[in-house]
Amino acid sequence: MSDPTNSGETADLETTPETAPGEPAALTPEEALAKLEAEKEELRMQYVRLYADLDNTRKRAEREVSEARVYAIGKFAADLLNVADNLARALAALPDAERETLTDAGKNLLGGIEMTEKELHTVLTRYNVVPVEAAPGGTFDPNVHQAVAQIPSEHPAGTIAQLFQPGWRIGERTLRAAMVAVSLGPAN
């Protein structure tokens, strides 16, 4: 029942490994080493990119936390600026000549308003909320000044002629721009 001619073919099939049509041929040791080196380099580059990405994320998070600490009171400070303005208006409403004629009670009230305004400015400064420089004759900066008028004045054209409302900054950000009139130069 056995076929003597067939027995040799079976032995050949068992000892000869055949590769399927889709499988790659066996690699030489040099080719395998080169392939592994390329794979290692690709993984190293992925690691470097991921590490750089992680480092950038950490730095961005630190910067955001730092900014949050500085600017967290921004809304609250902006609301307090109206209080500072009202205190300044109250003090400006009483001319210097009339301050001399005040009774002791009036002088005490005026002194209390002045101290309150000074304390409010001190507290705002402690939290890095500072007034914007807007003195007449100063340089006009559209980043921190809001021009509401142009008027002739003794100051050079393009500089600040008059301050209507003080501006404030918190850190490097403008909390409220100073409302100013810009000079057109001396009137002819």
PDB file of C-alpha atoms in Angstrom:
ATOM      1  CA  MET A   1       0.000   0.000   0.000  1.00  0.00           C
ATOM      2  CA  SER A   2       2.737   2.305   0.259  1.00  0.00           C
ATOM      3  CA  ASP A   3       4.087   3.980  -2.720  1.00  0.00           C
ATOM      4  CA  PRO A   4       7.904   3.872  -2.754  1.00  0.00           C
ATOM      5  CA  THR A   5       8.168   6.876  -5.042  1.00  0.00           C
ATOM      6  CA  ASN A   6       5.994   9.019  -2.831  1.00  0.00           C
ATOM      7  CA  SER A   7       7.865   8.387   0.402  1.00  0.00           C
ATOM      8  CA  GLY A   8      10.817  10.544  -0.699  1.00  0.00           C
ATOM      9  CA  GLU A   9       8.610  13.521  -1.520  1.00  0.00           C
ATOM     10  CA  THR A  10       7.060  13.515   1.907  1.00  0.00           C
ATOM     11  CA  ALA A  11      10.455  13.507   3.520  1.00  0.00           C
ATOM     12  CA  ASP A  12      11.469  16.508   1.395  1.00  0.00           C
ATOM     13  CA  LEU A  13       8.368  18.417   2.412  1.00  0.00           C
ATOM     14  CA  GLU A  14       9.017  17.890   6.092  1.00  0.00           C
ATOM     15  CA  THR A  15      12.640  19.018   6.026  1.00  0.00           C
ATOM     16  CA  THR A  16      12.350  21.959   3.640  1.00  0.00           C
ATOM     17  CA  PRO A  17      10.635  24.919   5.247  1.00  0.00           C
ATOM     18  CA  GLU A  18       8.555  26.756   2.729  1.00  0.00           C
ATOM     19  CA  THR A  19       7.629  30.415   3.086  1.00  0.00           C
ATOM     20  CA  ALA A  20       4.118  31.478   2.314  1.00  0.00           C
ATOM     21  CA  PRO A  21       3.725  33.945  -0.537  1.00  0.00           C
ATOM     22  CA  GLY A  22       3.001  36.908   1.869  1.00  0.00           C
ATOM     23  CA  GLU A  23       5.739  36.258   4.429  1.00  0.00           C
ATOM     24  CA  PRO A  24       9.162  37.915   4.155  1.00  0.00           C
ATOM     25  CA  ALA A  25      12.203  35.819   3.540  1.00  0.00           C
ATOM     26  CA  ALA A  26      14.462  35.084   6.487  1.00  0.00           C
ATOM     27  CA  LEU A  27      16.810  37.959   7.299  1.00  0.00           C
ATOM     28  CA  THR A  28      20.524  37.638   7.583  1.00  0.00           C
ATOM     29  CA  PRO A  29      21.974  38.598  10.970  1.00  0.00           C
ATOM     30  CA  GLU A  30      23.264  41.890   9.539  1.00  0.00           C
ATOM     31  CA  GLU A  31      19.845  42.749   8.107  1.00  0.00           C
ATOM     32  CA  ALA A  32      18.126  41.844  11.385  1.00  0.00           C
ATOM     33  CA  LEU A  33      20.616  44.003  13.284  1.00  0.00           C
ATOM     34  CA  ALA A  34      20.051  46.938  10.905  1.00  0.00           C
ATOM     35  CA  LYS A  35      16.286  46.538  11.239  1.00  0.00           C
ATOM     36  CA  LEU A  36      16.519  46.491  15.042  1.00  0.00           C
ATOM     37  CA  GLU A  37      18.832  49.527  15.017  1.00  0.00           C
ATOM     38  CA  ALA A  38      16.340  51.458  12.850  1.00  0.00           C
ATOM     39  CA  GLU A  39      13.498  50.452  15.161  1.00  0.00           C
ATOM     40  CA  LYS A  40      15.551  51.468  18.200  1.00  0.00           C
ATOM     41  CA  GLU A  41      16.303  54.885  16.627  1.00  0.00           C
ATOM     42  CA  GLU A  42      12.615  55.400  15.804  1.00  0.00           C
ATOM     43  CA  LEU A  43      11.623  54.572  19.401  1.00  0.00           C
ATOM     44  CA  ARG A  44      14.356  56.871  20.730  1.00  0.00           C
ATOM     45  CA  MET A  45      13.042  59.731  18.595  1.00  0.00           C
ATOM     46  CA  GLN A  46       9.501  59.064  19.815  1.00  0.00           C
ATOM     47  CA  TYR A  47      10.794  59.166  23.385  1.00  0.00           C
ATOM     48  CA  VAL A  48      12.642  62.445  22.767  1.00  0.00           C
ATOM     49  CA  ARG A  49       9.551  64.025  21.206  1.00  0.00           C
ATOM     50  CA  LEU A  50       7.302  62.829  24.038  1.00  0.00           C
ATOM     51  CA  TYR A  51       9.765  64.069  26.642  1.00  0.00           C
ATOM     52  CA  ALA A  52       9.935  67.487  24.934  1.00  0.00           C
ATOM     53  CA  ASP A  53       6.144  67.580  24.747  1.00  0.00           C
ATOM     54  CA  LEU A  54       5.884  66.721  28.434  1.00  0.00           C
ATOM     55  CA  ASP A  55       8.441  69.394  29.316  1.00  0.00           C
ATOM     56  CA  ASN A  56       6.551  72.013  27.264  1.00  0.00           C
ATOM     57  CA  THR A  57       3.281  71.029  28.949  1.00  0.00           C
ATOM     58  CA  ARG A  58       4.892  71.351  32.389  1.00  0.00           C
ATOM     59  CA  LYS A  59       6.315  74.802  31.550  1.00  0.00           C
ATOM     60  CA  ARG A  60       2.987  75.974  30.130  1.00  0.00           C
ATOM     61  CA  ALA A  61       1.166  74.785  33.272  1.00  0.00           C
ATOM     62  CA  GLU A  62       3.684  76.588  35.506  1.00  0.00           C
ATOM     63  CA  ARG A  63       3.273  79.784  33.456  1.00  0.00           C
ATOM     64  CA  GLU A  64      -0.536  79.542  33.652  1.00  0.00           C
ATOM     65  CA  VAL A  65      -0.430  79.019  37.418  1.00  0.00           C
ATOM     66  CA  SER A  66       1.916  81.991  37.791  1.00  0.00           C
ATOM     67  CA  GLU A  67      -0.344  84.199  35.666  1.00  0.00           C
ATOM     68  CA  ALA A  68      -3.395  83.014  37.583  1.00  0.00           C
ATOM     69  CA  ARG A  69      -1.752  84.106  40.834  1.00  0.00           C
ATOM     70  CA  VAL A  70      -0.956  87.554  39.434  1.00  0.00           C
ATOM     71  CA  TYR A  71      -4.211  88.192  37.589  1.00  0.00           C
ATOM     72  CA  ALA A  72      -6.701  86.331  39.819  1.00  0.00           C
ATOM     73  CA  ILE A  73      -7.829  89.505  41.569  1.00  0.00           C
ATOM     74  CA  GLY A  74      -8.255  91.411  38.312  1.00  0.00           C
ATOM     75  CA  LYS A  75     -12.070  91.471  38.319  1.00  0.00           C
ATOM     76  CA  PHE A  76     -12.231  92.352  41.997  1.00  0.00           C
ATOM     77  CA  ALA A  77      -9.621  95.092  41.583  1.00  0.00           C
ATOM     78  CA  ALA A  78     -11.496  96.507  38.579  1.00  0.00           C
ATOM     79  CA  ASP A  79     -14.610  96.768  40.722  1.00  0.00           C
ATOM     80  CA  LEU A  80     -12.648  98.607  43.417  1.00  0.00           C
ATOM     81  CA  LEU A  81     -11.423 101.214  40.940  1.00  0.00           C
ATOM     82  CA  ASN A  82     -14.838 102.893  41.059  1.00  0.00           C
ATOM     83  CA  VAL A  83     -14.420 103.244  44.822  1.00  0.00           C
ATOM     84  CA  ALA A  84     -11.010 104.865  44.304  1.00  0.00           C
ATOM     85  CA  ASP A  85     -12.524 107.223  41.705  1.00  0.00           C
ATOM     86  CA  ASN A  86     -15.350 108.220  44.042  1.00  0.00           C
ATOM     87  CA  LEU A  87     -12.927 108.941  46.877  1.00  0.00           C
ATOM     88  CA  ALA A  88     -10.817 111.095  44.551  1.00  0.00           C
ATOM     89  CA  ARG A  89     -13.920 112.962  43.342  1.00  0.00           C
ATOM     90  CA  ALA A  90     -15.037 113.562  46.928  1.00  0.00           C
ATOM     91  CA  LEU A  91     -11.657 115.075  47.761  1.00  0.00           C
ATOM     92  CA  ALA A  92     -11.567 117.139  44.561  1.00  0.00           C
ATOM     93  CA  ALA A  93     -15.058 118.541  45.246  1.00  0.00           C
ATOM     94  CA  LEU A  94     -13.753 120.609  48.138  1.00  0.00           C
ATOM     95  CA  PRO A  95     -11.500 123.449  46.934  1.00  0.00           C
ATOM     96  CA  ASP A  96      -8.291 124.099  48.894  1.00  0.00           C
ATOM     97  CA  ALA A  97      -9.497 127.562  49.921  1.00  0.00           C
ATOM     98  CA  GLU A  98     -12.567 126.106  51.647  1.00  0.00           C
ATOM     99  CA  ARG A  99     -10.591 123.458  53.485  1.00  0.00           C
ATOM    100  CA  GLU A 100      -9.248 126.174  55.791  1.00  0.00           C
ATOM    101  CA  THR A 101     -12.758 127.193  56.859  1.00  0.00           C
ATOM    102  CA  LEU A 102     -13.936 123.711  57.842  1.00  0.00           C
ATOM    103  CA  THR A 103     -14.942 122.991  61.402  1.00  0.00           C
ATOM    104  CA  ASP A 104     -13.005 120.417  63.373  1.00  0.00           C
ATOM    105  CA  ALA A 105     -15.608 117.784  62.501  1.00  0.00           C
ATOM    106  CA  GLY A 106     -15.331 118.672  58.796  1.00  0.00           C
ATOM    107  CA  LYS A 107     -11.523 118.526  58.954  1.00  0.00           C
ATOM    108  CA  ASN A 108     -11.737 115.103  60.641  1.00  0.00           C
ATOM    109  CA  LEU A 109     -14.123 113.885  57.936  1.00  0.00           C
ATOM    110  CA  LEU A 110     -11.819 115.194  55.211  1.00  0.00           C
ATOM    111  CA  GLY A 111      -8.808 113.578  56.912  1.00  0.00           C
ATOM    112  CA  GLY A 112     -10.688 110.260  57.121  1.00  0.00           C
ATOM    113  CA  ILE A 113     -11.511 110.357  53.404  1.00  0.00           C
ATOM    114  CA  GLU A 114      -7.880 111.165  52.562  1.00  0.00           C
ATOM    115  CA  MET A 115      -6.616 108.298  54.745  1.00  0.00           C
ATOM    116  CA  THR A 116      -9.148 105.889  53.222  1.00  0.00           C
ATOM    117  CA  GLU A 117      -8.055 106.839  49.701  1.00  0.00           C
ATOM    118  CA  LYS A 118      -4.388 106.470  50.641  1.00  0.00           C
ATOM    119  CA  GLU A 119      -5.002 103.059  52.257  1.00  0.00           C
ATOM    120  CA  LEU A 120      -6.961 101.849  49.227  1.00  0.00           C
ATOM    121  CA  HIS A 121      -4.080 102.843  46.931  1.00  0.00           C
ATOM    122  CA  THR A 122      -1.606 101.116  49.260  1.00  0.00           C
ATOM    123  CA  VAL A 123      -3.607  97.885  49.236  1.00  0.00           C
ATOM    124  CA  LEU A 124      -4.024  97.958  45.455  1.00  0.00           C
ATOM    125  CA  THR A 125      -0.275  98.497  45.038  1.00  0.00           C
ATOM    126  CA  ARG A 126       0.439  95.582  47.388  1.00  0.00           C
ATOM    127  CA  TYR A 127      -1.423  93.338  44.935  1.00  0.00           C
ATOM    128  CA  ASN A 128       0.437  94.753  41.924  1.00  0.00           C
ATOM    129  CA  VAL A 129      -2.432  97.024  40.831  1.00  0.00           C
ATOM    130  CA  VAL A 130      -0.722 100.300  39.964  1.00  0.00           C
ATOM    131  CA  PRO A 131      -1.876 103.536  38.346  1.00  0.00           C
ATOM    132  CA  VAL A 132      -1.006 104.255  34.716  1.00  0.00           C
ATOM    133  CA  GLU A 133       1.252 107.259  34.168  1.00  0.00           C
ATOM    134  CA  ALA A 134      -0.871 109.895  32.439  1.00  0.00           C
ATOM    135  CA  ALA A 135       0.545 113.261  33.441  1.00  0.00           C
ATOM    136  CA  PRO A 136      -0.084 116.207  31.108  1.00  0.00           C
ATOM    137  CA  GLY A 137       2.843 116.498  28.702  1.00  0.00           C
ATOM    138  CA  GLY A 138       3.556 112.757  28.971  1.00  0.00           C
ATOM    139  CA  THR A 139       3.773 110.445  25.999  1.00  0.00           C
ATOM    140  CA  PHE A 140       0.459 109.094  24.721  1.00  0.00           C
ATOM    141  CA  ASP A 141       0.449 105.277  24.600  1.00  0.00           C
ATOM    142  CA  PRO A 142      -2.671 103.723  23.034  1.00  0.00           C
ATOM    143  CA  ASN A 143      -2.020 100.515  24.994  1.00  0.00           C
ATOM    144  CA  VAL A 144      -2.683 102.225  28.331  1.00  0.00           C
ATOM    145  CA  HIS A 145      -4.402 105.504  27.375  1.00  0.00           C
ATOM    146  CA  GLN A 146      -7.806 106.057  25.824  1.00  0.00           C
ATOM    147  CA  ALA A 147      -8.031 109.296  23.857  1.00  0.00           C
ATOM    148  CA  VAL A 148     -11.481 110.838  24.303  1.00  0.00           C
ATOM    149  CA  ALA A 149     -10.682 114.264  22.836  1.00  0.00           C
ATOM    150  CA  GLN A 150      -8.062 116.297  21.037  1.00  0.00           C
ATOM    151  CA  ILE A 151      -7.560 119.805  22.333  1.00  0.00           C
ATOM    152  CA  PRO A 152      -5.079 122.615  21.769  1.00  0.00           C
ATOM    153  CA  SER A 153      -2.670 122.980  24.690  1.00  0.00           C
ATOM    154  CA  GLU A 154       0.793 124.214  25.597  1.00  0.00           C
ATOM    155  CA  HIS A 155       2.057 120.601  25.317  1.00  0.00           C
ATOM    156  CA  PRO A 156       3.542 119.219  22.066  1.00  0.00           C
ATOM    157  CA  ALA A 157       1.134 117.614  19.594  1.00  0.00           C
ATOM    158  CA  GLY A 158       0.461 113.935  20.234  1.00  0.00           C
ATOM    159  CA  THR A 159       1.184 114.109  23.979  1.00  0.00           C
ATOM    160  CA  ILE A 160      -1.290 114.000  26.851  1.00  0.00           C
ATOM    161  CA  ALA A 161      -2.978 117.372  27.397  1.00  0.00           C
ATOM    162  CA  GLN A 162      -5.415 116.515  30.198  1.00  0.00           C
ATOM    163  CA  LEU A 163      -6.358 113.525  32.375  1.00  0.00           C
ATOM    164  CA  PHE A 164     -10.071 112.835  32.795  1.00  0.00           C
ATOM    165  CA  GLN A 165      -9.958 109.452  34.571  1.00  0.00           C
ATOM    166  CA  PRO A 166      -6.890 107.613  35.885  1.00  0.00           C
ATOM    167  CA  GLY A 167      -5.982 104.253  34.413  1.00  0.00           C
ATOM    168  CA  TRP A 168      -4.772 101.168  36.238  1.00  0.00           C
ATOM    169  CA  ARG A 169      -2.625  98.136  35.429  1.00  0.00           C
ATOM    170  CA  ILE A 170      -2.257  94.778  37.074  1.00  0.00           C
ATOM    171  CA  GLY A 171       1.103  93.273  36.285  1.00  0.00           C
ATOM    172  CA  GLU A 172       1.673  93.879  32.585  1.00  0.00           C
ATOM    173  CA  ARG A 173      -2.036  93.999  31.700  1.00  0.00           C
ATOM    174  CA  THR A 174      -4.107  97.146  31.471  1.00  0.00           C
ATOM    175  CA  LEU A 175      -6.981  96.868  33.920  1.00  0.00           C
ATOM    176  CA  ARG A 176      -8.515 100.166  32.837  1.00  0.00           C
ATOM    177  CA  ALA A 177      -7.096 102.590  30.304  1.00  0.00           C
ATOM    178  CA  ALA A 178      -6.594 106.188  31.437  1.00  0.00           C
ATOM    179  CA  MET A 179      -9.069 108.520  29.737  1.00  0.00           C
ATOM    180  CA  VAL A 180      -7.107 111.469  28.391  1.00  0.00           C
ATOM    181  CA  ALA A 181      -7.298 114.369  25.978  1.00  0.00           C
ATOM    182  CA  VAL A 182      -4.506 114.408  23.425  1.00  0.00           C
ATOM    183  CA  SER A 183      -2.801 117.689  22.616  1.00  0.00           C
ATOM    184  CA  LEU A 184      -3.064 119.235  19.169  1.00  0.00           C
ATOM    185  CA  GLY A 185      -0.184 121.523  20.061  1.00  0.00           C
ATOM    186  CA  PRO A 186      -0.302 125.237  20.904  1.00  0.00           C
ATOM    187  CA  ALA A 187      -3.295 127.129  19.542  1.00  0.00           C
ATOM    188  CA  ASN A 188      -2.462 129.656  16.805  1.00  0.00           C
TER     189      ASN A 188
END
